[in-house]
Amino acid sequence: MAFAMIHEPQITPLGAGADLTAGKYLIVKAGTVDGTVVVATATSERLIGVLQTNAATSATDGTESVEVCTGGVCLVRAGGTVTRGLAQMFSTGSKVEDAGTNVNTIGIAQQSGVSGDLVSILVTPGGTTGTG
């Protein structure tokens, strides 16, 4: 089923702070150097966006530019169950899944999916879920 983009994505060019040659559609966090990103690795991390391009080289010093969706509707890879309308959090492999409680979130699912699917989410970095 096709999904129409209803919100233009906000794309921010940032430097690769790690090898991102296979990072397209994964969740990223800020790298250790200003202006760089690396893939997220835990639910406790501050998530800033979704990688929309692969890096052309494996440079890790920020000189390789990548495009990061930092707002609007963008595609992301599902790592678990994704339910339209629910908040999304980090899942194994820097992917998304329905958010649990007391976790940082990356956005709201705009369509449902299962592990391995590409799904649309409204990217809203900096969110957290409460205790319910």
mmCIF file of C-alpha atoms in Angstrom:
data_model
loop_
_atom_site.group_PDB
_atom_site.id
_atom_site.type_symbol
_atom_site.label_atom_id
_atom_site.label_comp_id
_atom_site.label_asym_id
_atom_site.label_seq_id
_atom_site.Cartn_x
_atom_site.Cartn_y
_atom_site.Cartn_z
ATOM 1 C CA MET A 1 0.000 0.000 0.000
ATOM 2 C CA ALA A 2 1.428 3.382 -0.967
ATOM 3 C CA PHE A 3 1.721 6.070 1.675
ATOM 4 C CA ALA A 4 1.343 9.726 0.744
ATOM 5 C CA MET A 5 3.714 12.172 2.420
ATOM 6 C CA ILE A 6 1.594 14.715 4.268
ATOM 7 C CA HIS A 7 4.437 16.556 5.968
ATOM 8 C CA GLU A 8 7.585 17.568 4.137
ATOM 9 C CA PRO A 9 10.598 16.085 5.895
ATOM 10 C CA GLN A 10 13.178 18.388 7.429
ATOM 11 C CA ILE A 11 16.490 17.102 6.115
ATOM 12 C CA THR A 12 19.675 18.210 7.864
ATOM 13 C CA PRO A 13 23.117 17.494 6.369
ATOM 14 C CA LEU A 14 25.491 16.260 9.076
ATOM 15 C CA GLY A 15 28.871 14.555 9.172
ATOM 16 C CA ALA A 16 29.325 10.824 9.676
ATOM 17 C CA GLY A 17 30.931 10.207 13.066
ATOM 18 C CA ALA A 18 31.108 6.471 12.358
ATOM 19 C CA ASP A 19 30.947 4.177 9.340
ATOM 20 C CA LEU A 20 27.446 4.882 7.999
ATOM 21 C CA THR A 21 27.812 3.212 4.604
ATOM 22 C CA ALA A 22 24.925 0.870 5.546
ATOM 23 C CA GLY A 23 22.959 3.184 7.829
ATOM 24 C CA LYS A 24 20.097 4.324 5.608
ATOM 25 C CA TYR A 25 16.740 4.393 7.465
ATOM 26 C CA LEU A 26 18.322 3.791 10.902
ATOM 27 C CA ILE A 27 17.960 5.972 14.015
ATOM 28 C CA VAL A 28 20.889 8.245 14.846
ATOM 29 C CA LYS A 29 22.162 10.184 17.842
ATOM 30 C CA ALA A 30 24.725 12.969 18.099
ATOM 31 C CA GLY A 31 28.327 11.885 17.556
ATOM 32 C CA THR A 32 31.186 12.790 19.877
ATOM 33 C CA VAL A 33 32.199 15.682 17.601
ATOM 34 C CA ASP A 34 29.814 18.614 17.039
ATOM 35 C CA GLY A 35 27.890 18.314 13.763
ATOM 36 C CA THR A 36 28.291 14.532 13.470
ATOM 37 C CA VAL A 37 25.943 11.570 13.946
ATOM 38 C CA VAL A 38 26.320 7.880 14.728
ATOM 39 C CA VAL A 39 23.711 5.112 14.885
ATOM 40 C CA ALA A 40 21.852 4.823 18.177
ATOM 41 C CA THR A 41 22.732 1.823 20.338
ATOM 42 C CA ALA A 42 20.425 1.949 23.391
ATOM 43 C CA THR A 43 16.945 2.993 24.545
ATOM 44 C CA SER A 44 18.445 5.506 27.007
ATOM 45 C CA GLU A 45 20.131 7.621 24.317
ATOM 46 C CA ARG A 46 18.893 10.992 23.064
ATOM 47 C CA LEU A 47 17.677 10.283 19.519
ATOM 48 C CA ILE A 48 17.961 13.123 16.997
ATOM 49 C CA GLY A 49 16.728 11.736 13.691
ATOM 50 C CA VAL A 50 16.635 9.067 11.012
ATOM 51 C CA LEU A 51 19.410 8.607 8.449
ATOM 52 C CA GLN A 52 18.029 9.052 4.915
ATOM 53 C CA THR A 53 21.217 8.321 2.943
ATOM 54 C CA ASN A 54 24.143 5.959 3.232
ATOM 55 C CA ALA A 55 27.574 7.534 3.581
ATOM 56 C CA ALA A 56 29.609 7.183 0.377
ATOM 57 C CA THR A 57 32.765 6.180 2.285
ATOM 58 C CA SER A 58 33.540 4.719 5.704
ATOM 59 C CA ALA A 59 35.135 7.977 6.947
ATOM 60 C CA THR A 60 34.455 8.523 10.655
ATOM 61 C CA ASP A 61 35.893 12.015 11.144
ATOM 62 C CA GLY A 62 32.822 14.009 10.092
ATOM 63 C CA THR A 63 34.093 14.808 6.589
ATOM 64 C CA GLU A 64 31.581 12.446 4.948
ATOM 65 C CA SER A 65 28.156 14.109 4.702
ATOM 66 C CA VAL A 66 24.877 12.268 5.309
ATOM 67 C CA GLU A 67 21.254 13.444 5.253
ATOM 68 C CA VAL A 68 19.307 13.101 8.494
ATOM 69 C CA CYS A 69 15.540 13.542 8.822
ATOM 70 C CA THR A 70 15.167 15.671 11.954
ATOM 71 C CA GLY A 71 11.449 16.400 11.562
ATOM 72 C CA GLY A 72 8.430 15.660 9.380
ATOM 73 C CA VAL A 73 7.387 12.334 7.894
ATOM 74 C CA CYS A 74 10.272 10.033 6.927
ATOM 75 C CA LEU A 75 10.939 6.361 6.345
ATOM 76 C CA VAL A 76 12.604 4.237 9.029
ATOM 77 C CA ARG A 77 13.329 0.511 9.349
ATOM 78 C CA ALA A 78 11.137 -1.420 11.813
ATOM 79 C CA GLY A 79 12.890 -3.686 14.308
ATOM 80 C CA GLY A 80 9.727 -4.947 15.967
ATOM 81 C CA THR A 81 6.011 -4.270 15.981
ATOM 82 C CA VAL A 82 5.095 -0.768 14.769
ATOM 83 C CA THR A 83 1.513 0.371 15.351
ATOM 84 C CA ARG A 84 0.121 3.407 13.538
ATOM 85 C CA GLY A 85 -0.476 6.263 15.978
ATOM 86 C CA LEU A 86 1.872 5.017 18.708
ATOM 87 C CA ALA A 87 5.161 6.528 19.856
ATOM 88 C CA GLN A 88 8.263 4.791 18.503
ATOM 89 C CA MET A 89 11.499 4.016 20.344
ATOM 90 C CA PHE A 90 14.912 2.520 19.620
ATOM 91 C CA SER A 91 14.911 -1.178 18.772
ATOM 92 C CA THR A 92 17.834 -3.553 18.275
ATOM 93 C CA GLY A 93 19.907 -2.584 15.243
ATOM 94 C CA SER A 94 19.008 1.144 15.461
ATOM 95 C CA LYS A 95 15.499 0.452 14.177
ATOM 96 C CA VAL A 96 12.089 1.341 15.691
ATOM 97 C CA GLU A 97 9.345 -0.430 17.580
ATOM 98 C CA ASP A 98 6.353 0.590 19.693
ATOM 99 C CA ALA A 99 7.579 2.493 22.741
ATOM 100 C CA GLY A 100 7.462 1.100 26.233
ATOM 101 C CA THR A 101 7.427 3.246 29.362
ATOM 102 C CA ASN A 102 10.172 5.616 30.513
ATOM 103 C CA VAL A 103 12.097 5.567 27.230
ATOM 104 C CA ASN A 104 13.270 8.191 24.748
ATOM 105 C CA THR A 105 11.218 8.297 21.569
ATOM 106 C CA ILE A 106 11.930 9.336 17.977
ATOM 107 C CA GLY A 107 8.403 9.911 16.667
ATOM 108 C CA ILE A 108 4.867 8.717 15.971
ATOM 109 C CA ALA A 109 4.141 5.873 13.547
ATOM 110 C CA GLN A 110 2.103 6.927 10.513
ATOM 111 C CA GLN A 111 1.588 3.334 9.382
ATOM 112 C CA SER A 112 1.842 -0.102 10.953
ATOM 113 C CA GLY A 113 4.495 -2.682 10.190
ATOM 114 C CA VAL A 114 6.596 -5.544 11.492
ATOM 115 C CA SER A 115 10.310 -6.189 11.855
ATOM 116 C CA GLY A 116 12.158 -5.537 8.613
ATOM 117 C CA ASP A 117 9.499 -3.279 7.074
ATOM 118 C CA LEU A 118 10.132 0.297 6.003
ATOM 119 C CA VAL A 119 7.503 2.413 7.763
ATOM 120 C CA SER A 120 6.651 6.104 7.811
ATOM 121 C CA ILE A 121 6.910 7.987 11.073
ATOM 122 C CA LEU A 122 6.401 11.605 12.032
ATOM 123 C CA VAL A 123 9.884 12.339 13.367
ATOM 124 C CA THR A 124 9.728 14.301 16.628
ATOM 125 C CA PRO A 125 13.095 13.900 18.370
ATOM 126 C CA GLY A 126 13.499 14.500 22.076
ATOM 127 C CA GLY A 127 10.331 12.830 23.282
ATOM 128 C CA THR A 128 9.966 10.454 26.220
ATOM 129 C CA THR A 129 7.215 8.194 27.461
ATOM 130 C CA GLY A 130 5.892 8.283 31.006
ATOM 131 C CA THR A 131 5.086 5.512 33.404
ATOM 132 C CA GLY A 132 1.640 5.065 31.880
#
